Amino acid sequence: MAQQFKALIVDDSQAMRRSIAYALQRIEGVVCLEAQDGAEGIKRLAGDQFDIILTDINMPVMDGLKLIAHVRAAESAHRQVPVVVITTESAPEDRRRAMALGASAYLTKPLRAPEVISAVKELLRIE
């Protein structure tokens, strides 16, 4: 039996959440839950344990950088959970800011499924 992994996909675009979930379905044992912004992501995190979080940066209500800061906060039960940023923001400064806040990987859109799969497998140590 393959190990089960729970992924939280946080993006305000339903099409993008679906694309990421579709890519992750190619990894055996990965179950995806979705949130449409950082605030909804935090609500999901409060009620569940996740093995990995994939988030956009630019979202209404709460952006991905605030979500990363929340996840990495000392009191967070999720501070060890890897966070993959998937964003249109390709400037080195955006990457630096996300990584400084504690992102584990930084991928730029357009989404390339093999890149997402590779990053997730590496972070979850899946063969």
mmCIF file of C-alpha atoms in Angstrom:
data_model
loop_
_atom_site.group_PDB
_atom_site.id
_atom_site.type_symbol
_atom_site.label_atom_id
_atom_site.label_comp_id
_atom_site.label_asym_id
_atom_site.label_seq_id
_atom_site.Cartn_x
_atom_site.Cartn_y
_atom_site.Cartn_z
ATOM 1 C CA MET A 1 0.000 0.000 0.000
ATOM 2 C CA ALA A 2 1.408 3.365 -1.027
ATOM 3 C CA GLN A 3 1.904 5.970 1.658
ATOM 4 C CA GLN A 4 -0.816 8.641 1.747
ATOM 5 C CA PHE A 5 0.193 12.282 1.427
ATOM 6 C CA LYS A 6 -2.146 15.260 1.824
ATOM 7 C CA ALA A 7 -1.512 18.331 -0.291
ATOM 8 C CA LEU A 8 -3.175 21.723 0.232
ATOM 9 C CA ILE A 9 -3.454 23.761 -2.972
ATOM 10 C CA VAL A 10 -4.050 27.482 -2.365
ATOM 11 C CA ASP A 11 -4.794 29.604 -5.448
ATOM 12 C CA ASP A 12 -7.576 32.046 -6.313
ATOM 13 C CA SER A 13 -7.853 30.502 -9.792
ATOM 14 C CA GLN A 14 -9.973 27.359 -9.831
ATOM 15 C CA ALA A 15 -8.415 26.390 -13.182
ATOM 16 C CA MET A 16 -4.929 26.644 -11.656
ATOM 17 C CA ARG A 17 -5.962 24.605 -8.587
ATOM 18 C CA ARG A 18 -7.322 21.941 -10.935
ATOM 19 C CA SER A 19 -4.124 21.947 -13.033
ATOM 20 C CA ILE A 20 -1.964 21.507 -9.933
ATOM 21 C CA ALA A 21 -4.253 18.779 -8.559
ATOM 22 C CA TYR A 22 -4.181 17.019 -11.935
ATOM 23 C CA ALA A 23 -0.359 17.070 -11.919
ATOM 24 C CA LEU A 24 -0.249 15.754 -8.338
ATOM 25 C CA GLN A 25 -2.639 12.899 -9.163
ATOM 26 C CA ARG A 26 0.251 11.362 -11.111
ATOM 27 C CA ILE A 27 2.021 10.762 -7.787
ATOM 28 C CA GLU A 28 0.669 7.647 -6.110
ATOM 29 C CA GLY A 29 -0.935 8.283 -2.718
ATOM 30 C CA VAL A 30 -1.349 12.075 -2.968
ATOM 31 C CA VAL A 31 -4.740 13.473 -1.910
ATOM 32 C CA CYS A 32 -5.448 17.135 -2.723
ATOM 33 C CA LEU A 33 -7.577 19.648 -0.855
ATOM 34 C CA GLU A 34 -8.092 23.173 -2.119
ATOM 35 C CA ALA A 35 -8.454 26.714 -0.786
ATOM 36 C CA GLN A 36 -9.111 29.866 -2.812
ATOM 37 C CA ASP A 37 -6.954 32.254 -0.771
ATOM 38 C CA GLY A 38 -4.585 32.353 2.189
ATOM 39 C CA ALA A 39 -7.369 32.928 4.725
ATOM 40 C CA GLU A 40 -9.258 29.841 3.544
ATOM 41 C CA GLY A 41 -5.929 27.997 3.511
ATOM 42 C CA ILE A 42 -5.406 28.822 7.182
ATOM 43 C CA LYS A 43 -8.919 27.535 7.976
ATOM 44 C CA ARG A 44 -8.083 24.264 6.191
ATOM 45 C CA LEU A 45 -4.796 24.009 8.098
ATOM 46 C CA ALA A 46 -6.617 24.530 11.398
ATOM 47 C CA GLY A 47 -8.798 21.501 10.770
ATOM 48 C CA ASP A 48 -6.354 19.074 9.197
ATOM 49 C CA GLN A 49 -2.737 17.938 8.891
ATOM 50 C CA PHE A 50 -1.005 18.345 5.545
ATOM 51 C CA ASP A 51 2.252 16.957 4.177
ATOM 52 C CA ILE A 52 2.801 19.760 1.651
ATOM 53 C CA ILE A 53 1.300 23.148 0.751
ATOM 54 C CA LEU A 54 1.306 24.639 -2.769
ATOM 55 C CA THR A 55 0.386 28.314 -2.939
ATOM 56 C CA ASP A 56 0.138 31.241 -5.311
ATOM 57 C CA ILE A 57 1.431 34.637 -4.132
ATOM 58 C CA ASN A 58 -1.140 37.057 -5.588
ATOM 59 C CA MET A 59 -4.569 36.331 -4.110
ATOM 60 C CA PRO A 60 -7.369 38.439 -2.624
ATOM 61 C CA VAL A 61 -8.138 38.423 1.133
ATOM 62 C CA MET A 62 -4.720 36.984 2.117
ATOM 63 C CA ASP A 63 -1.760 36.512 -0.214
ATOM 64 C CA GLY A 64 0.658 33.605 -0.327
ATOM 65 C CA LEU A 65 3.455 35.457 1.460
ATOM 66 C CA LYS A 66 1.232 36.079 4.494
ATOM 67 C CA LEU A 67 0.182 32.417 4.350
ATOM 68 C CA ILE A 68 3.839 31.303 4.377
ATOM 69 C CA ALA A 69 4.567 33.633 7.314
ATOM 70 C CA HIS A 70 1.582 32.140 9.186
ATOM 71 C CA VAL A 71 2.683 28.552 8.455
ATOM 72 C CA ARG A 72 6.265 29.276 9.546
ATOM 73 C CA ALA A 73 5.242 31.095 12.767
ATOM 74 C CA ALA A 74 6.710 29.568 15.928
ATOM 75 C CA GLU A 75 3.299 28.548 17.279
ATOM 76 C CA SER A 76 2.221 26.903 14.012
ATOM 77 C CA ALA A 77 1.672 23.146 14.054
ATOM 78 C CA HIS A 78 2.608 23.202 10.366
ATOM 79 C CA ARG A 79 5.941 25.022 10.493
ATOM 80 C CA GLN A 80 7.822 21.915 9.232
ATOM 81 C CA VAL A 81 5.463 21.397 6.270
ATOM 82 C CA PRO A 82 7.150 22.134 2.911
ATOM 83 C CA VAL A 83 5.630 25.061 0.997
ATOM 84 C CA VAL A 84 5.870 25.263 -2.801
ATOM 85 C CA VAL A 85 5.157 28.674 -4.333
ATOM 86 C CA ILE A 86 3.660 28.581 -7.851
ATOM 87 C CA THR A 87 3.313 32.130 -9.173
ATOM 88 C CA THR A 88 3.536 34.492 -12.133
ATOM 89 C CA GLU A 89 5.980 36.600 -10.091
ATOM 90 C CA SER A 90 9.351 35.797 -11.681
ATOM 91 C CA ALA A 91 11.434 38.705 -10.336
ATOM 92 C CA PRO A 92 14.443 37.622 -8.224
ATOM 93 C CA GLU A 93 13.199 39.904 -5.410
ATOM 94 C CA ASP A 94 9.860 38.034 -5.217
ATOM 95 C CA ARG A 95 11.695 34.703 -5.084
ATOM 96 C CA ARG A 96 14.041 36.007 -2.361
ATOM 97 C CA ARG A 97 11.137 37.306 -0.281
ATOM 98 C CA ALA A 98 9.231 34.008 -0.502
ATOM 99 C CA MET A 99 12.318 31.928 0.298
ATOM 100 C CA ALA A 100 13.241 34.255 3.192
ATOM 101 C CA LEU A 101 9.771 33.709 4.666
ATOM 102 C CA GLY A 102 10.316 29.953 4.503
ATOM 103 C CA ALA A 103 9.150 28.705 1.095
ATOM 104 C CA SER A 104 10.714 25.342 0.244
ATOM 105 C CA ALA A 105 10.525 25.732 -3.550
ATOM 106 C CA TYR A 106 9.591 28.500 -5.981
ATOM 107 C CA LEU A 107 8.094 27.689 -9.389
ATOM 108 C CA THR A 108 6.913 30.241 -11.928
ATOM 109 C CA LYS A 109 3.869 30.005 -14.166
ATOM 110 C CA PRO A 110 3.043 28.848 -16.763
ATOM 111 C CA LEU A 111 2.633 25.672 -14.772
ATOM 112 C CA ARG A 112 4.710 22.742 -15.986
ATOM 113 C CA ALA A 113 3.430 19.485 -14.499
ATOM 114 C CA PRO A 114 6.834 17.692 -14.529
ATOM 115 C CA GLU A 115 8.351 20.581 -12.506
ATOM 116 C CA VAL A 116 5.548 20.437 -9.934
ATOM 117 C CA ILE A 117 5.761 16.637 -9.680
ATOM 118 C CA SER A 118 9.537 16.757 -9.324
ATOM 119 C CA ALA A 119 9.454 19.451 -6.601
ATOM 120 C CA VAL A 120 6.739 17.650 -4.615
ATOM 121 C CA LYS A 121 8.461 14.246 -4.876
ATOM 122 C CA GLU A 122 11.749 15.769 -3.767
ATOM 123 C CA LEU A 123 10.215 17.603 -0.782
ATOM 124 C CA LEU A 124 8.179 14.566 0.319
ATOM 125 C CA ARG A 125 11.102 12.204 -0.400
ATOM 126 C CA ILE A 126 9.048 10.028 -2.742
ATOM 127 C CA GLU A 127 10.897 7.792 -5.204
#
